[in-house]
Coordinates of C-alpha atoms and ligand atoms in Angstrom, one line a residue:
M1 CA 38.9 64.4 44.6
E2 CA 41.6 62.7 42.6
I3 CA 41.5 58.9 42.7
S4 CA 44.9 57.3 42.1
G5 CA 46.4 53.9 42.3
K6 CA 47.5 54.8 45.8
T7 CA 44.1 55.9 47.1
S8 CA 43.0 54.2 50.3
V9 CA 39.4 53.1 50.0
C10 CA 36.9 52.7 52.8
G11 CA 33.2 52.8 52.7
I12 CA 29.9 51.6 54.2
F13 CA 28.0 48.3 53.9
G14 CA 24.3 48.6 54.3
Y15 CA 21.0 48.0 52.6
P16 CA 19.6 50.3 51.6
V17 CA 22.6 52.6 51.7
E18 CA 21.7 55.5 49.3
H19 CA 20.4 57.7 52.1
S20 CA 23.6 57.4 54.2
F21 CA 25.2 60.6 55.3
S22 CA 28.5 59.0 56.0
P23 CA 30.1 59.3 52.5
A24 CA 29.6 63.1 52.6
M25 CA 30.9 63.4 56.1
H26 CA 34.1 61.4 55.5
N27 CA 34.9 62.6 52.1
A28 CA 34.6 66.2 53.3
A29 CA 37.1 65.4 56.0
F30 CA 39.5 63.7 53.6
K31 CA 39.4 66.6 51.3
E32 CA 39.9 69.2 54.1
M33 CA 43.0 67.2 55.3
S34 CA 44.2 66.5 51.7
L35 CA 44.3 62.8 52.5
D36 CA 44.4 60.4 49.5
W37 CA 41.4 58.5 50.8
A38 CA 37.9 57.9 49.4
Y39 CA 34.7 56.7 51.1
V40 CA 32.3 54.7 49.0
P41 CA 28.7 53.3 49.6
F42 CA 28.3 49.6 49.0
A43 CA 24.7 48.3 48.8
V44 CA 25.2 44.9 50.4
K45 CA 21.9 42.9 50.4
P46 CA 20.9 40.7 53.2
G47 CA 22.7 37.4 52.7
G48 CA 25.6 39.1 51.0
L49 CA 27.4 40.2 54.1
A50 CA 29.8 37.3 54.5
G51 CA 31.1 37.8 51.0
A52 CA 31.3 41.5 51.5
V53 CA 33.4 41.1 54.6
R54 CA 35.8 38.7 52.8
S55 CA 36.1 41.4 50.1
I56 CA 37.5 43.8 52.6
R57 CA 40.6 41.7 52.6
N58 CA 40.5 40.8 48.9
L59 CA 40.0 44.3 47.7
N60 CA 42.4 45.7 50.5
L61 CA 39.8 48.2 51.8
T62 CA 41.2 50.0 54.8
G63 CA 38.0 49.7 56.6
V64 CA 34.2 50.0 56.4
N65 CA 31.2 51.2 58.4
V66 CA 28.5 48.7 58.8
T67 CA 24.8 49.8 59.0
V68 CA 21.3 48.4 58.9
P69 CA 20.6 45.5 58.6
H70 CA 24.2 44.1 59.1
K71 CA 25.5 45.3 62.4
Q72 CA 24.8 42.1 64.4
A73 CA 25.9 39.7 61.7
A74 CA 29.1 41.6 61.2
A75 CA 30.1 40.9 64.8
G76 CA 30.3 37.2 63.9
L77 CA 32.4 37.7 60.8
V78 CA 35.5 39.7 61.9
D79 CA 38.7 38.3 63.5
R80 CA 38.7 40.5 66.7
L81 CA 36.1 42.6 68.5
S82 CA 36.6 45.7 70.7
P83 CA 35.1 45.5 74.2
A84 CA 32.1 47.6 73.2
A85 CA 31.5 45.6 70.0
R86 CA 31.8 42.3 72.0
L87 CA 29.4 43.4 74.7
S88 CA 26.8 45.0 72.4
G89 CA 27.0 42.2 69.9
A90 CA 27.1 44.7 67.1
V91 CA 29.7 46.2 64.8
N92 CA 29.4 49.5 63.0
T93 CA 33.1 49.9 62.1
I94 CA 35.6 47.4 60.7
V95 CA 39.3 48.2 60.6
N96 CA 41.6 46.2 58.3
R97 CA 45.2 46.0 59.4
G98 CA 47.2 43.7 57.2
G99 CA 44.2 41.4 56.6
V100 CA 43.2 41.2 60.2
L101 CA 39.7 42.6 60.7
T102 CA 38.8 44.2 64.0
G103 CA 35.1 45.1 64.6
H104 CA 34.3 48.2 66.7
N105 CA 31.1 49.9 67.8
T106 CA 31.5 53.6 67.7
D107 CA 27.7 54.2 67.9
G108 CA 27.6 54.1 71.7
L109 CA 31.1 55.6 72.2
G110 CA 30.2 58.3 69.8
F111 CA 27.1 59.0 71.9
V112 CA 29.2 59.3 75.0
R113 CA 31.7 61.6 73.4
S114 CA 29.0 63.9 71.9
L115 CA 27.3 64.0 75.3
E116 CA 30.5 65.0 77.1
E117 CA 31.4 67.6 74.4
E118 CA 28.1 69.1 73.8
S119 CA 26.3 68.9 77.2
G120 CA 29.1 68.5 79.7
A121 CA 26.8 65.9 81.3
E122 CA 28.4 63.9 84.1
I123 CA 28.1 60.2 83.2
N124 CA 30.1 58.6 85.9
S125 CA 28.5 60.2 89.0
V126 CA 24.8 59.8 88.5
P127 CA 22.4 57.1 87.1
A128 CA 20.9 57.3 83.6
V129 CA 17.4 56.4 82.5
I130 CA 17.3 54.6 79.1
I131 CA 14.0 54.5 77.2
G132 CA 14.0 51.5 74.8
A133 CA 15.9 48.2 74.7
G134 CA 16.6 47.7 71.0
G135 CA 19.9 48.0 69.1
A136 CA 20.4 51.7 69.8
A137 CA 19.7 51.3 73.5
R138 CA 22.1 48.4 73.7
A139 CA 24.9 50.4 72.1
V140 CA 24.3 53.4 74.5
A141 CA 23.8 51.3 77.6
V142 CA 27.1 49.4 76.9
A143 CA 29.0 52.6 76.2
L144 CA 27.7 54.3 79.4
A145 CA 28.5 51.2 81.5
L146 CA 32.0 50.9 80.0
N147 CA 32.7 54.6 80.6
G148 CA 31.9 54.4 84.3
A149 CA 28.1 55.0 84.6
P150 CA 27.3 53.8 88.2
A151 CA 23.8 52.8 87.6
M152 CA 21.0 52.8 84.9
F153 CA 17.3 52.2 84.7
I154 CA 16.0 50.7 81.5
V155 CA 12.4 51.1 80.5
N156 CA 10.9 49.4 77.5
R157 CA 7.4 48.7 76.2
T158 CA 8.4 45.0 76.0
A159 CA 9.7 44.5 79.6
E160 CA 11.5 41.2 78.7
R161 CA 13.9 43.1 76.4
A162 CA 14.6 45.6 79.1
A163 CA 15.4 42.7 81.5
G164 CA 17.7 41.1 78.9
L165 CA 19.6 44.3 78.5
C166 CA 19.9 44.8 82.3
E167 CA 21.2 41.3 82.6
L168 CA 23.9 41.9 80.0
I169 CA 25.0 45.1 81.8
N170 CA 24.9 43.5 85.3
N171 CA 26.8 40.4 84.3
N172 CA 29.5 42.1 82.4
T173 CA 30.2 45.5 83.9
G174 CA 30.4 47.3 87.2
C175 CA 27.2 49.3 86.4
R176 CA 24.0 48.3 88.2
A177 CA 21.1 48.1 85.8
S178 CA 17.4 47.7 86.8
V179 CA 14.2 47.6 84.9
L180 CA 11.7 50.4 85.2
G181 CA 8.1 49.7 84.3
W182 CA 6.7 51.2 81.1
P183 CA 4.7 54.1 82.4
E184 CA 1.4 53.3 80.7
P185 CA -1.1 52.6 82.2
Y186 CA 0.5 53.5 85.5
P187 CA -0.1 56.9 87.0
P188 CA 2.8 59.3 86.5
G189 CA 5.3 58.8 89.3
G190 CA 4.3 55.2 89.9
D191 CA 6.4 52.1 89.5
G192 CA 9.7 53.4 90.6
W193 CA 9.8 56.5 88.4
A194 CA 10.0 59.0 91.2
E195 CA 13.1 57.3 92.7
A196 CA 14.7 56.8 89.2
L197 CA 14.2 60.4 88.0
G198 CA 15.1 61.7 91.5
S199 CA 18.6 60.2 91.2
A200 CA 19.2 60.3 87.5
G201 CA 21.0 63.1 85.7
L202 CA 20.6 61.8 82.2
V203 CA 17.6 60.5 80.2
V204 CA 18.2 58.9 76.8
Q205 CA 15.3 58.3 74.4
T206 CA 16.3 55.5 72.0
T207 CA 13.0 54.3 70.7
S208 CA 11.6 55.2 67.2
M209 CA 8.6 57.0 68.8
G210 CA 8.5 60.5 67.3
M211 CA 10.6 59.6 64.3
H212 CA 9.4 60.8 60.9
P213 CA 6.6 60.1 59.9
N214 CA 5.3 59.4 63.4
T215 CA 6.2 62.8 64.8
G216 CA 3.1 62.9 67.1
Q217 CA 4.4 59.9 69.2
F218 CA 6.4 60.2 72.3
P219 CA 7.2 57.8 75.2
P220 CA 4.7 58.5 78.0
V221 CA 7.2 59.3 80.8
P222 CA 6.0 61.2 83.8
F223 CA 7.1 64.7 82.6
N224 CA 6.2 66.2 86.0
L225 CA 9.2 64.4 87.5
L226 CA 11.7 66.0 85.1
N227 CA 13.5 69.2 85.9
K228 CA 16.6 71.3 85.1
G229 CA 18.8 68.7 86.7
H230 CA 18.2 66.4 83.8
V231 CA 20.0 66.3 80.5
V232 CA 17.8 64.6 77.9
V233 CA 19.0 63.2 74.6
D234 CA 16.6 61.9 72.0
L235 CA 18.6 59.8 69.5
I236 CA 16.2 60.8 66.7
Y237 CA 17.6 63.3 64.2
N238 CA 14.6 63.2 61.7
P239 CA 13.0 65.5 62.8
G240 CA 15.8 67.4 64.5
R241 CA 13.3 68.4 67.2
T242 CA 10.8 65.8 68.6
A243 CA 7.7 66.2 70.6
F244 CA 9.6 64.4 73.4
M245 CA 12.3 67.1 73.3
N246 CA 9.7 69.9 73.5
M247 CA 8.0 68.3 76.5
C248 CA 11.2 67.8 78.3
E249 CA 12.4 71.3 77.6
A250 CA 9.1 72.7 78.9
A251 CA 9.8 70.7 82.1
G252 CA 13.2 72.6 82.4
C253 CA 15.6 70.0 81.0
R254 CA 18.5 70.6 78.7
V255 CA 17.7 68.7 75.5
Y256 CA 19.7 67.4 72.6
N257 CA 18.9 65.4 69.5
G258 CA 20.7 62.5 67.8
I259 CA 22.9 64.5 65.4
G260 CA 25.8 64.5 67.9
M261 CA 25.8 60.8 68.1
L262 CA 25.6 60.5 64.3
L263 CA 28.5 62.9 63.9
H264 CA 30.8 61.4 66.6
Q265 CA 30.3 57.8 65.5
G266 CA 31.8 58.9 62.2
V267 CA 34.5 61.0 63.9
M268 CA 35.6 57.9 65.9
A269 CA 35.5 55.6 62.8
F270 CA 37.7 58.2 61.0
E271 CA 40.2 58.1 63.8
L272 CA 40.3 54.3 63.9
W273 CA 41.0 54.1 60.2
T274 CA 43.4 56.9 59.6
G275 CA 45.0 57.3 63.1
R276 CA 44.3 61.1 62.6
T277 CA 42.0 63.5 64.3
P278 CA 39.4 64.8 61.7
P279 CA 38.1 68.3 61.4
V280 CA 34.9 67.8 63.4
D281 CA 33.4 71.1 62.2
V282 CA 33.9 70.1 58.5
M283 CA 32.2 66.8 59.2
R284 CA 29.4 68.5 61.1
A285 CA 28.8 71.0 58.3
A286 CA 28.7 68.1 55.7
L287 CA 26.2 66.3 57.9
Y288 CA 24.0 69.4 58.2
R289 CA 24.1 69.9 54.4
C290 CA 22.8 66.4 54.0
L291 CA 20.1 66.9 56.6
E292 CA 19.0 70.1 54.9
A293 CA 19.0 68.6 51.4
R294 CA 16.9 65.6 52.6
Ligands
ATR1 P1 17.0 50.3 67.0 O1 18.1 49.5 66.5 O2 16.8 51.6 66.2 O3 17.0 50.6 68.4 P2 15.0 48.3 67.3 O4 16.1 47.3 67.7 O5 13.9 47.8 66.4 O6 15.6 49.6 66.6 O7 14.3 48.9 68.7 C1 13.2 49.8 68.6 C2 12.9 50.2 70.0 O8 11.8 51.2 70.0 C3 12.4 49.1 71.0 O9 12.8 49.5 72.3 C4 10.9 49.2 70.8 O10 10.2 48.6 71.9 P3 9.8 47.1 71.9 O11 11.0 46.4 72.3 O12 8.7 47.0 72.9 O13 9.3 46.7 70.4 C5 10.7 50.7 70.7 N1 9.4 51.1 70.1 C6 9.2 51.2 68.7 N2 8.0 51.7 68.5 C7 7.3 51.8 69.7 C8 6.0 52.2 70.2 N3 5.1 52.6 69.3 N4 5.8 52.3 71.5 C9 6.7 51.9 72.4 N5 8.0 51.5 72.0 C10 8.3 51.5 70.7

């Protein structure tokens, strides 16, 4: 990669940021397309975000990704917000056009795109069950609702957070969201699960249960109610196959991990910055190289 005076610079604000896969994904795509662009990691400590966002204008960065712990705070620091960013209250991509900063959220939209491309799942005809109510769940729920999901059931260990997310969806979109009780200590099939899984076509696991190093954990859903009519996505990508995915697959479901969402949030950020379609296979290969080297 040749850096010149004309090179467009973008990057990622996060802390820590050294484990991010995004520099490898984006720089591989720039190289493949012979674009005079470079993607740089910026370790922005908590408390440093406002100054870092100002520096997007001052340093004429074309855009940045924003990751942990800054996604929520970034939503309050940009000039404009996309509908998904406004509704989810989180920004993972900032675009700088002539000093005007627009915040986007490509996490949830990347999830929807990867789901459509990889699983062919119908999101606008059947309800979804979302397990979890944290930041990842919020991004996914908002993106599904904005893309025509008719209904969703949200289940979370802390029921108040599930209720809060349902309220957000019900008050701002045409999607009908309702709380589903955390299955423990209920017997499998109790508390609305039979009805929810009887109508749902998609189950999205957004909690950190099963993530390295807690690979033995999984959400205690009634697996006996799952079948081949369910597409299941576990947003975890470390490990690439979780106990939850194994149990859902044993019940007959088609299962996917979180690599597709990770890839497509990057693809969509690339499109927003450059206005070009990136070579998705090149970005995917770079991502897999990072995952294997980890
Ligand atoms: P993220 O931004 O990755 O979604 P988060 O906002 O901290 O992270 O949310 C973590 C999610 O995983 C929450 O839904 C959390 O449930 P609570 O709201 O009850 O905390 C869920 N979670 C994490 N560990 C869990 C566990 N051991 N059992 C059940 N749920 C868990």
